[in-house]
mmCIF file of N, CA, C and O in Angstrom:
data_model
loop_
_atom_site.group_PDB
_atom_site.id
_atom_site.type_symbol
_atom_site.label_atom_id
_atom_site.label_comp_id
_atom_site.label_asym_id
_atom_site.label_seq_id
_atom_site.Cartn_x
_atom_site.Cartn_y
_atom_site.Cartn_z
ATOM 1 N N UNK A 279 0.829 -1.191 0.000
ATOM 2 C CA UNK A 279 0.000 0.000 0.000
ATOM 3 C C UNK A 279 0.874 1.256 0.000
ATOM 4 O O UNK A 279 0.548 2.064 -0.869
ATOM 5 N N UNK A 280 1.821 1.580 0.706
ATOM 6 C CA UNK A 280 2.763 2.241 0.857
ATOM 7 C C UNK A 280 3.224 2.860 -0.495
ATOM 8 O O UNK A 280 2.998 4.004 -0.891
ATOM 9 N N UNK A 281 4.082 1.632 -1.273
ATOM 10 C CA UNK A 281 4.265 2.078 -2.634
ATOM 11 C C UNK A 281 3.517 2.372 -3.606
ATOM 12 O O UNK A 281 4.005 2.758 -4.667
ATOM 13 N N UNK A 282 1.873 2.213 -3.380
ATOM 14 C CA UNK A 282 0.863 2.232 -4.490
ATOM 15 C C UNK A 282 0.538 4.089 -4.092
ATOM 16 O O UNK A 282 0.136 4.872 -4.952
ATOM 17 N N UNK A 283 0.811 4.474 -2.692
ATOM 18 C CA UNK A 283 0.204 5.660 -2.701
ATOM 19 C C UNK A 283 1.138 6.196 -1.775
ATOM 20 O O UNK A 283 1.272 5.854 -0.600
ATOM 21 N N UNK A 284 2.017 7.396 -2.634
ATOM 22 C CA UNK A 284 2.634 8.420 -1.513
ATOM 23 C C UNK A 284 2.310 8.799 -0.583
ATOM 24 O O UNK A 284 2.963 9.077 0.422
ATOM 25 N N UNK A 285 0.865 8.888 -0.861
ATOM 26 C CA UNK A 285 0.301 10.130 0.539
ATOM 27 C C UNK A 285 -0.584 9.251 1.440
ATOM 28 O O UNK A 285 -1.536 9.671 2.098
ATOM 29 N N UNK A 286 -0.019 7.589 1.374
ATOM 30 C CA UNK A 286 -0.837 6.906 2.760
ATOM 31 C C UNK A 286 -0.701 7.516 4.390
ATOM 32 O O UNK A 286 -0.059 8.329 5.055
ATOM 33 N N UNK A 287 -1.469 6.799 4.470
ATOM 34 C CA UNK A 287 -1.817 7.334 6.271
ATOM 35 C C UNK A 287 -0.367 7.044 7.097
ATOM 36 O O UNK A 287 0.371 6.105 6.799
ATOM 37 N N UNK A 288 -0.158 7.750 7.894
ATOM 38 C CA UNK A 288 0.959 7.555 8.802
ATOM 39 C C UNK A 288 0.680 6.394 9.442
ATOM 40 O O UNK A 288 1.715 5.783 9.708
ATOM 41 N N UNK A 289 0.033 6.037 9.672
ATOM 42 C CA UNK A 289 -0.526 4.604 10.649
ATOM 43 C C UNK A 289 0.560 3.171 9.667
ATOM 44 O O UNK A 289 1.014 2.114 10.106
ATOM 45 N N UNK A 290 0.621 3.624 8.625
ATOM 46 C CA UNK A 290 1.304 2.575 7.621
ATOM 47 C C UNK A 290 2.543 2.307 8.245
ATOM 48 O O UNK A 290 2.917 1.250 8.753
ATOM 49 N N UNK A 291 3.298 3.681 8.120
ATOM 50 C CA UNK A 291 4.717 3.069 8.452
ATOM 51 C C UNK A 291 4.727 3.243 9.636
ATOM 52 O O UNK A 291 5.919 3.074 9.892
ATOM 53 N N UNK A 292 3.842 3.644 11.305
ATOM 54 C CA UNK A 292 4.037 2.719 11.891
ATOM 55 C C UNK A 292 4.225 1.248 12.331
ATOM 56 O O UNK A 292 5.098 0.587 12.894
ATOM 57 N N UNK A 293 2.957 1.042 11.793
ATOM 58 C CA UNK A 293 2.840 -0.341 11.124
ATOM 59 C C UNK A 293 3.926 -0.870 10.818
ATOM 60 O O UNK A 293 4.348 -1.528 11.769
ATOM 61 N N UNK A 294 4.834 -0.912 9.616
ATOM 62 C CA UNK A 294 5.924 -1.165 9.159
ATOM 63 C C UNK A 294 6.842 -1.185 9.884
ATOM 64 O O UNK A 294 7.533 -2.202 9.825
ATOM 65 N N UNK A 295 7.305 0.046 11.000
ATOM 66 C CA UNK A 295 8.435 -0.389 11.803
ATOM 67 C C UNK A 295 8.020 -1.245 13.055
ATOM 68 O O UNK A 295 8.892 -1.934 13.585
ATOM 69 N N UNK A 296 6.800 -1.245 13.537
ATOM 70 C CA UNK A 296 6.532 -2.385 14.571
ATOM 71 C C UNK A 296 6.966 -3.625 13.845
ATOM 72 O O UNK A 296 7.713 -4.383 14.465
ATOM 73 N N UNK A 297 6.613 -3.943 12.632
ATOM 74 C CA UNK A 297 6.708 -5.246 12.044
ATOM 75 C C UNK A 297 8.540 -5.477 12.228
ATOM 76 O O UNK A 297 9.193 -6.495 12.453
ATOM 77 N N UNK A 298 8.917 -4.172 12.035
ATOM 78 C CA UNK A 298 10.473 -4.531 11.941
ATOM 79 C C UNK A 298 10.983 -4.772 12.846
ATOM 80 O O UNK A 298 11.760 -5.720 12.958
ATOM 81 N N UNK A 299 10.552 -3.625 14.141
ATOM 82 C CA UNK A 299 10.946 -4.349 15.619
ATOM 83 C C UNK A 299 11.312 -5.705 15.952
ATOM 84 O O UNK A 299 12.271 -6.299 16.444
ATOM 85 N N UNK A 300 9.476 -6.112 15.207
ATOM 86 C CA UNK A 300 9.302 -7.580 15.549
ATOM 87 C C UNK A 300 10.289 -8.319 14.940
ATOM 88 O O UNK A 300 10.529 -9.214 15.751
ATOM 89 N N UNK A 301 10.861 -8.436 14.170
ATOM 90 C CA UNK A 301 11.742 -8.779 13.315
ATOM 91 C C UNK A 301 12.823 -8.492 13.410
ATOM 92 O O UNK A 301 13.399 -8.531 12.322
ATOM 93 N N UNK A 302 13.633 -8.104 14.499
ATOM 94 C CA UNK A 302 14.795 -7.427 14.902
ATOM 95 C C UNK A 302 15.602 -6.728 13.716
ATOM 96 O O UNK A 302 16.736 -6.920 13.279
ATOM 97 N N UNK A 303 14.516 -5.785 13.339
ATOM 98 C CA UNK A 303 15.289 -4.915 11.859
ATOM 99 C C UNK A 303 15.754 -3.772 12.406
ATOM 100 O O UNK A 303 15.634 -2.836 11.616
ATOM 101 N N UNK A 304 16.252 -3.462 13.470
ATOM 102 C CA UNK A 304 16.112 -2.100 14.079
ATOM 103 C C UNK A 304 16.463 -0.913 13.515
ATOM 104 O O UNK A 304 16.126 0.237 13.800
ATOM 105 N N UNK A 305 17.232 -1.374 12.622
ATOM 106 C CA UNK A 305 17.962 0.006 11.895
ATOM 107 C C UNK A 305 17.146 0.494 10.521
ATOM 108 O O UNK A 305 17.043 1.583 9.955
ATOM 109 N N UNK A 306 16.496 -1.146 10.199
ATOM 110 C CA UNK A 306 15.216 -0.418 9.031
ATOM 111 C C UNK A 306 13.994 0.069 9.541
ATOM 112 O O UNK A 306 13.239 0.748 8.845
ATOM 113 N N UNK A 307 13.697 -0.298 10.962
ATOM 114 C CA UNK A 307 12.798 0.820 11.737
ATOM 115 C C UNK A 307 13.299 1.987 12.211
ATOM 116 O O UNK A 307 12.469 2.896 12.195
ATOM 117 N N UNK A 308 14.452 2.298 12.661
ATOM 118 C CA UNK A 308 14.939 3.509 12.728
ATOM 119 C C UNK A 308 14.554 4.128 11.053
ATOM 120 O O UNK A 308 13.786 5.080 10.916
ATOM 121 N N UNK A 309 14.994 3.661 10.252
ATOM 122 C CA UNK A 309 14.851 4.553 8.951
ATOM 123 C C UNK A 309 13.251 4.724 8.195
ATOM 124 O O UNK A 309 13.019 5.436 7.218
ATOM 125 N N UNK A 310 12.536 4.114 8.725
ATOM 126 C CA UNK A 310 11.176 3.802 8.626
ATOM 127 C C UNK A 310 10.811 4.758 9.320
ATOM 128 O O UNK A 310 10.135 5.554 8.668
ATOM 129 N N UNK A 311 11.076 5.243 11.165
ATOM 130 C CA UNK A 311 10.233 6.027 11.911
ATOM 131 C C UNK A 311 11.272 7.351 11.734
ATOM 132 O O UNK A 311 11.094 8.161 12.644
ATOM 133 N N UNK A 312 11.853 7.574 11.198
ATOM 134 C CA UNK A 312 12.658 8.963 11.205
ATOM 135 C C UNK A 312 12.172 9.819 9.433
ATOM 136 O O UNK A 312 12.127 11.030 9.212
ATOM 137 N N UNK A 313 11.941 8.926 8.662
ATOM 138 C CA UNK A 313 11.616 8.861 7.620
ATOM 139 C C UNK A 313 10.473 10.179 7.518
ATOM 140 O O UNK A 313 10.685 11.187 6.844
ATOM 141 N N UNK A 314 9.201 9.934 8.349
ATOM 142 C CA UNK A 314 8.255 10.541 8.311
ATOM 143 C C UNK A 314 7.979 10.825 10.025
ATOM 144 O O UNK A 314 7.137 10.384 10.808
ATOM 145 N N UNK A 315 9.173 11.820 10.175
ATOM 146 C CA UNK A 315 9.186 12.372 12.591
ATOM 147 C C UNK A 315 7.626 12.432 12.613
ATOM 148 O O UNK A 315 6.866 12.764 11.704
ATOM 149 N N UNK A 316 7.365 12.054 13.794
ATOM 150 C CA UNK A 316 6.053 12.686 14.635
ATOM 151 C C UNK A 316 6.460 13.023 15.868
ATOM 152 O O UNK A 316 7.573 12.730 16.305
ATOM 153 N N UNK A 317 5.580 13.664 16.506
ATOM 154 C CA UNK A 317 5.748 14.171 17.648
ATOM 155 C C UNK A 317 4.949 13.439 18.327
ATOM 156 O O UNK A 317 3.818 13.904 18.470
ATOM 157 N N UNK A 318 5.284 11.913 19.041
ATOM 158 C CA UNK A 318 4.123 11.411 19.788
ATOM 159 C C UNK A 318 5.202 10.802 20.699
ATOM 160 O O UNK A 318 6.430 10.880 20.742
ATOM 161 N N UNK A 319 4.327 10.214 21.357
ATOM 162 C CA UNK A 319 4.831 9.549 22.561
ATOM 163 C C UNK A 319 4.908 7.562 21.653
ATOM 164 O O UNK A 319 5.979 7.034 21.952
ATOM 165 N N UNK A 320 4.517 7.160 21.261
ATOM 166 C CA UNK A 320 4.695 6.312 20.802
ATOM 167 C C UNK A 320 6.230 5.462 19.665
ATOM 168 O O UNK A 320 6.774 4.362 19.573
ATOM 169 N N UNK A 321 6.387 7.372 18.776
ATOM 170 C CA UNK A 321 7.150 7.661 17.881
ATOM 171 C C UNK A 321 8.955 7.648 19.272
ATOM 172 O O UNK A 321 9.881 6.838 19.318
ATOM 173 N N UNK A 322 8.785 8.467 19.821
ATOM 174 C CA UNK A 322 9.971 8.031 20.691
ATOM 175 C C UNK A 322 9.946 6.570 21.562
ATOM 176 O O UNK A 322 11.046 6.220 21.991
ATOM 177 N N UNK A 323 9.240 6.031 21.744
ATOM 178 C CA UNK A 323 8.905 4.794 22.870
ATOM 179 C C UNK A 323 10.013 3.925 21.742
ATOM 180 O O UNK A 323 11.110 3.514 22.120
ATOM 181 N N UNK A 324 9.474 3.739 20.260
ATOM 182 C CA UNK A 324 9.536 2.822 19.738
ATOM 183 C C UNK A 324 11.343 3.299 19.149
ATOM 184 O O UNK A 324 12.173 2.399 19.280
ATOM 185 N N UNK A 325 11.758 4.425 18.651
ATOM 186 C CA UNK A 325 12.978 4.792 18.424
ATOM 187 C C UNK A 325 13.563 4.446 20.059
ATOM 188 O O UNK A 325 14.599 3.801 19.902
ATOM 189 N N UNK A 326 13.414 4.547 20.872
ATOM 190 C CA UNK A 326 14.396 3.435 22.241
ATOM 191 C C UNK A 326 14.431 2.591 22.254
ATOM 192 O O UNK A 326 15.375 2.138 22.902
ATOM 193 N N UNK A 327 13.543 1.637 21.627
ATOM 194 C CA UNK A 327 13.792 0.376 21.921
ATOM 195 C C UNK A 327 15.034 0.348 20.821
ATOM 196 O O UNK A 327 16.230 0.202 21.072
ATOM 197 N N UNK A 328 14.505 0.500 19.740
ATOM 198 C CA UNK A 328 15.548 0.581 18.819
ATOM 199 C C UNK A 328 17.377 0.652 18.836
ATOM 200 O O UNK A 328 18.163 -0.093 18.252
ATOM 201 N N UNK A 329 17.664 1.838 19.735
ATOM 202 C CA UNK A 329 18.362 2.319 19.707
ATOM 203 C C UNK A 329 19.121 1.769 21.284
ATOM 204 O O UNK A 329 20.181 2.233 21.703
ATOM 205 N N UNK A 330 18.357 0.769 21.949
ATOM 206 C CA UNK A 330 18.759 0.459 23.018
ATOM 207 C C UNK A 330 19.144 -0.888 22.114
ATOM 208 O O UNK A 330 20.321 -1.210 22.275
ATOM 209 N N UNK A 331 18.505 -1.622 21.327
ATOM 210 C CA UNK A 331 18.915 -3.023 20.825
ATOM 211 C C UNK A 331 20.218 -2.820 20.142
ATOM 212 O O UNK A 331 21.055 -3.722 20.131
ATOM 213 N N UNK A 332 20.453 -1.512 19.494
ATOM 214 C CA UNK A 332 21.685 -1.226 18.644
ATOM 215 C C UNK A 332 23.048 -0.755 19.524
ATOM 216 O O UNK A 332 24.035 -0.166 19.082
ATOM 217 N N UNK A 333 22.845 -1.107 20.623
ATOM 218 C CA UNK A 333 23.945 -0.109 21.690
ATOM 219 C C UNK A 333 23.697 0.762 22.292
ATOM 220 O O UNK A 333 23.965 0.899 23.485
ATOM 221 N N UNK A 334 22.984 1.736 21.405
ATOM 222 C CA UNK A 334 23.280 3.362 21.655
ATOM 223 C C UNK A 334 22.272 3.548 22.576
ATOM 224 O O UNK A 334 21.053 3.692 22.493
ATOM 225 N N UNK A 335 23.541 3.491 23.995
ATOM 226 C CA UNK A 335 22.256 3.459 25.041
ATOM 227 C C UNK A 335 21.689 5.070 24.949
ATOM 228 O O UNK A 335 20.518 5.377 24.726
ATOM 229 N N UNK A 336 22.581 5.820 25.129
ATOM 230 C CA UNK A 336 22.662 7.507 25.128
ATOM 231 C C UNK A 336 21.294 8.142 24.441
ATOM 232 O O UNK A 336 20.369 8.800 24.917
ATOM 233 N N UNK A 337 21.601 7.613 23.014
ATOM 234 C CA UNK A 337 20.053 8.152 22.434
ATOM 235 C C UNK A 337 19.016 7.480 22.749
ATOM 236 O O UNK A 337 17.930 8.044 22.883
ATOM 237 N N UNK A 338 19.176 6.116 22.928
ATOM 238 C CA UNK A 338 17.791 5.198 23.664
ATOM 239 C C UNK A 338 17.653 6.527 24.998
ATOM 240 O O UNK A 338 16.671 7.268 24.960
ATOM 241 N N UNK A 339 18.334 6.641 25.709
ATOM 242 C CA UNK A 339 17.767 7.365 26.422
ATOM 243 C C UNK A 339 17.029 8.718 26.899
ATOM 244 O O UNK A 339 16.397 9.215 27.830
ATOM 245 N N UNK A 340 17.561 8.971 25.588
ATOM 246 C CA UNK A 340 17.015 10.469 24.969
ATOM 247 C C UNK A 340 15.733 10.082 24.629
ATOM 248 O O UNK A 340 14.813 10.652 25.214
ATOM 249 N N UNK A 341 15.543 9.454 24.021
ATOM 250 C CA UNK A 341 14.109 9.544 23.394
ATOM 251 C C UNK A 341 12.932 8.688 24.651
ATOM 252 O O UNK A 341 11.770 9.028 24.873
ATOM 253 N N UNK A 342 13.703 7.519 25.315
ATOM 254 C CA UNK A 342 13.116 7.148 26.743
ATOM 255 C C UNK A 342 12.510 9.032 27.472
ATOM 256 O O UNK A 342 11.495 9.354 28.089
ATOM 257 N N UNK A 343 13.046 9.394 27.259
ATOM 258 C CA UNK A 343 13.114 10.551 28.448
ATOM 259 C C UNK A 343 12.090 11.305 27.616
ATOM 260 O O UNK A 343 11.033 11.715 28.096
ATOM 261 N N UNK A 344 12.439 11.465 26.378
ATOM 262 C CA UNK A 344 11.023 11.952 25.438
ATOM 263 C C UNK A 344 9.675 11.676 26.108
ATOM 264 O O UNK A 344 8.774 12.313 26.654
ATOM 265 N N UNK A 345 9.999 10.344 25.780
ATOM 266 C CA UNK A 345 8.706 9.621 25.976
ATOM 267 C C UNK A 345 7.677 9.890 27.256
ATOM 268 O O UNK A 345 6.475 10.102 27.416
ATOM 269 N N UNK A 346 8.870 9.754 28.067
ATOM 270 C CA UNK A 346 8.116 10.389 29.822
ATOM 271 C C UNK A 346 7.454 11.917 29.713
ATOM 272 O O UNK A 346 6.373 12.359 30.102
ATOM 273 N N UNK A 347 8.557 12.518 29.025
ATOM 274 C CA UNK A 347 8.111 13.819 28.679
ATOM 275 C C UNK A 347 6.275 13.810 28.118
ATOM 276 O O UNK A 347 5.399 14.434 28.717
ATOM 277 N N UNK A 348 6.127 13.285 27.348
ATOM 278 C CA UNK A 348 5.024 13.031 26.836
ATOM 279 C C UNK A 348 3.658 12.538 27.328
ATOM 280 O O UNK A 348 2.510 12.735 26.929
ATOM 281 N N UNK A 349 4.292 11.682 28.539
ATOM 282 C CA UNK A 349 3.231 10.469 28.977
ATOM 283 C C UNK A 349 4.192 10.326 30.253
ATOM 284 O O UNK A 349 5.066 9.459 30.221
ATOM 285 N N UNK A 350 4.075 11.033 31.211
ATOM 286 C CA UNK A 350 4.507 11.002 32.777
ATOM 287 C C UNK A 350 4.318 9.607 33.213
ATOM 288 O O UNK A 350 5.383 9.128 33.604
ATOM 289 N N UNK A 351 3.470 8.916 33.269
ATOM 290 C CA UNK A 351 2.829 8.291 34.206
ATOM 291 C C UNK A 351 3.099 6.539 33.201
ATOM 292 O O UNK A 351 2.748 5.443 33.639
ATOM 293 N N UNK A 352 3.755 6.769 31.916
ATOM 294 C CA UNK A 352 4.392 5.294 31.806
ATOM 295 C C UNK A 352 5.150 5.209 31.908
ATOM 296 O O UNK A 352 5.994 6.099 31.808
ATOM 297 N N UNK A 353 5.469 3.164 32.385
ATOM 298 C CA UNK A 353 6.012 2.252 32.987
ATOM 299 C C UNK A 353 6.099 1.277 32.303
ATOM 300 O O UNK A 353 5.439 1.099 31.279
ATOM 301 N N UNK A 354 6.960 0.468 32.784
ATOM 302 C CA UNK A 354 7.094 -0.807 31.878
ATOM 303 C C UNK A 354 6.146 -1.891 32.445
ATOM 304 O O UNK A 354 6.010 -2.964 31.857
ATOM 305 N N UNK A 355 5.515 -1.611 33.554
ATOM 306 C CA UNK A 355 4.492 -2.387 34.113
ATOM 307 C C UNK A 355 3.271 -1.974 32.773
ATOM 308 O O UNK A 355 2.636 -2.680 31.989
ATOM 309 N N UNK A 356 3.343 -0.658 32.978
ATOM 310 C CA UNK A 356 2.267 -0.041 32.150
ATOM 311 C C UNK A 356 2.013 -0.554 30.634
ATOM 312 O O UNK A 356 0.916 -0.758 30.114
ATOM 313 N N UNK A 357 3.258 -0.709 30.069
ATOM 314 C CA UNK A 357 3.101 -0.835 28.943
ATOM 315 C C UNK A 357 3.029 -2.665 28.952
ATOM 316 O O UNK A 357 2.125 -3.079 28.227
ATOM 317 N N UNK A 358 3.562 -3.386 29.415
ATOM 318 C CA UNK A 358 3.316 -4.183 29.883
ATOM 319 C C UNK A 358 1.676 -5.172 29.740
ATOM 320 O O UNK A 358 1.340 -6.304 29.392
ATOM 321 N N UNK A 359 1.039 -3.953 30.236
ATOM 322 C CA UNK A 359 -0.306 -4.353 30.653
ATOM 323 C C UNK A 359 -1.364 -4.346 29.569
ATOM 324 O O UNK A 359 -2.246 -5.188 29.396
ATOM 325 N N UNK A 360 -1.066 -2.993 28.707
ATOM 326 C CA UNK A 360 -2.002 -2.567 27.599
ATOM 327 C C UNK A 360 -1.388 -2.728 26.048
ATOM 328 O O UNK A 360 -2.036 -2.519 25.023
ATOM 329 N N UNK A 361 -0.527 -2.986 26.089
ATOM 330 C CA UNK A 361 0.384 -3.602 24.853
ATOM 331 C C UNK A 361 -0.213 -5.585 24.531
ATOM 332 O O UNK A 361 -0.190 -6.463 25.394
ATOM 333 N N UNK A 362 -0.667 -5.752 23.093
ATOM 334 C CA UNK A 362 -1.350 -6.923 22.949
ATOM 335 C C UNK A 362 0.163 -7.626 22.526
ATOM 336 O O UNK A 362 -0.131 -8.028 21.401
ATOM 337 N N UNK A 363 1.356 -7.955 22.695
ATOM 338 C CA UNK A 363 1.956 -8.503 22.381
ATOM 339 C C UNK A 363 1.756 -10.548 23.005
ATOM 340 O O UNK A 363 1.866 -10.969 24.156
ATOM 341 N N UNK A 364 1.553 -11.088 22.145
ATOM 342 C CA UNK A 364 1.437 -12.435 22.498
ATOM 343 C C UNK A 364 2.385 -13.509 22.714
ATOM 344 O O UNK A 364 2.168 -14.504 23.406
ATOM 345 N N UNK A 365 3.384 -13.266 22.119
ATOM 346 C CA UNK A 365 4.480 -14.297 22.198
ATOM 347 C C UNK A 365 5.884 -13.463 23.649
ATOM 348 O O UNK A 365 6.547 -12.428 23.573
ATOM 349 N N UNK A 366 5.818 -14.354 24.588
ATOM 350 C CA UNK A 366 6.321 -14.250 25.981
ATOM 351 C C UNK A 366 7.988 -13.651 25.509
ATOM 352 O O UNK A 366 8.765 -13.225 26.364
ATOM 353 N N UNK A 367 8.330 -13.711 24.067
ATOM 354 C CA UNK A 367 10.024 -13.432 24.484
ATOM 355 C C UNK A 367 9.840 -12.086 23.425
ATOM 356 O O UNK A 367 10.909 -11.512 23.219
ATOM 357 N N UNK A 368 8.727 -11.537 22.772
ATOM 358 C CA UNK A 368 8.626 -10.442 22.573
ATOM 359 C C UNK A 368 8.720 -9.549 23.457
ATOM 360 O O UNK A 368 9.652 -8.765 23.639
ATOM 361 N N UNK A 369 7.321 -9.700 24.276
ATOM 362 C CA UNK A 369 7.061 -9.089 25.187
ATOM 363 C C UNK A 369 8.363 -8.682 26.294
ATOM 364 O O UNK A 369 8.594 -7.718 27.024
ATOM 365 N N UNK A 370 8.830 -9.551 26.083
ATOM 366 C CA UNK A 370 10.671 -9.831 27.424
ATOM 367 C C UNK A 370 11.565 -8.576 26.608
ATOM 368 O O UNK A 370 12.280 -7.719 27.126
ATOM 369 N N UNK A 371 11.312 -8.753 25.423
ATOM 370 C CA UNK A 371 12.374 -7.622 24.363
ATOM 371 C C UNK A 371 12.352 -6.800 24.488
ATOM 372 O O UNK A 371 13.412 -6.181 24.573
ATOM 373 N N UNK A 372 10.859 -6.017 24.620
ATOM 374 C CA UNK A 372 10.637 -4.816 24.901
ATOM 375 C C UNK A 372 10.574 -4.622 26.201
ATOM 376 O O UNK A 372 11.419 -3.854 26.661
ATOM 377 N N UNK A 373 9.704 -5.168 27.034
ATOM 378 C CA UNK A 373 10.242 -4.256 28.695
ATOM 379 C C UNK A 373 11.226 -4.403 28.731
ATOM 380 O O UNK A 373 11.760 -3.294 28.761
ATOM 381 N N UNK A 374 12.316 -5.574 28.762
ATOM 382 C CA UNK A 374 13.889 -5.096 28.950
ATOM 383 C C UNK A 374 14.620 -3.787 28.395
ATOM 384 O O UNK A 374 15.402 -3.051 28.997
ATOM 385 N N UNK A 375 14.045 -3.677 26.781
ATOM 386 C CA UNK A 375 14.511 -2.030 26.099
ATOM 387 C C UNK A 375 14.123 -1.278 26.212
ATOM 388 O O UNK A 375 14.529 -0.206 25.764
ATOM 389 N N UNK A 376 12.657 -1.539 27.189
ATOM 390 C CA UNK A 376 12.436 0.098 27.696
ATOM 391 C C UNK A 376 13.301 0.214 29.318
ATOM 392 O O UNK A 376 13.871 1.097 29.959
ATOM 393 N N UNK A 377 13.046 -0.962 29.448
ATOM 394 C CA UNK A 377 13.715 -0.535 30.816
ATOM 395 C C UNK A 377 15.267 0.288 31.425
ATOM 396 O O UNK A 377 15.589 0.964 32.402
ATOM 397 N N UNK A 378 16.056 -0.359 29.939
ATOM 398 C CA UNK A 378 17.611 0.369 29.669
ATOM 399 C C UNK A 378 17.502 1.647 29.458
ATOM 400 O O UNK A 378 18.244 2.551 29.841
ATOM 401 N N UNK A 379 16.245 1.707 28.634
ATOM 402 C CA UNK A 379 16.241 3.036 27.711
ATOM 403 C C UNK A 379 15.656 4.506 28.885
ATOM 404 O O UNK A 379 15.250 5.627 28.579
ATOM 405 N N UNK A 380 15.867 3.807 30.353
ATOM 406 C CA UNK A 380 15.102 4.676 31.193
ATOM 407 C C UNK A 380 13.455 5.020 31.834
ATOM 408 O O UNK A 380 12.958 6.033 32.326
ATOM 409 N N UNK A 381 12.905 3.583 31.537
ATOM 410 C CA UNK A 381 11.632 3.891 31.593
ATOM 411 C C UNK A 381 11.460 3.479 32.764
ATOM 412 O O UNK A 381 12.322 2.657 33.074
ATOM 413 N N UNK A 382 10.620 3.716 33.665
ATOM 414 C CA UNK A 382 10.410 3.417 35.354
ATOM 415 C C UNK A 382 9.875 2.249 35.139
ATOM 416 O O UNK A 382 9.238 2.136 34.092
ATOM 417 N N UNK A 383 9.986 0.937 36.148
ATOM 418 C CA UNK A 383 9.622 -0.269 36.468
ATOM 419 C C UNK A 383 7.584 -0.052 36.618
ATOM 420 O O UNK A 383 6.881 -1.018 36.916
#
């Protein structure tokens, strides 16, 4: 869909870099979510994990800290809870990379 129409919905290439997450593509989700910036709390959540799987704890933590900025009151309990992830060593991937990336327990 993406390539059939320039001007698809942003929801797409979120879409697209979750898939990559899932897929430990991190650096083609970095280029996926930088591609088209938003200003959300979601848009930094997901550039930390990223950037915590690639090393770079520093900017994982920049954008961790974004994220709080955005949304005070999440946690990795939090996300944890309302995140539909189904398979148990996903789910392990990400609270561990948010948790590096600075996100409160």
């Amino acid at each position: 869909a993406m390539r059939l129409s320039p001007l698809h919905p942003e929801a797409f290439s979120d879409y697209l870099a979750l898939a990559l997450i899932g897929d430990g593509r991190y650096e083609a989700a970095i280029e996926t979510l930088t591609a088209a910036p938003q200003a959300s709390f979601y848009y930094h959540t997901w550039l930390a994990v990223c950037y915590v799987r690639l090393g770079q704890l520093e900017t994982a933590r920049q954008h961790g800290a974004r994220s709080l900025e955005m949304e005070p009151q999440f946690t990795v309990a939090r996300f944890a809870a309302r995140e539909p992830l189904r398979n148990p060593a996903d789910l392990a991937n990400w609270l561990d990379a948010l948790a590096q990336a600075g996100i409160p327990p």
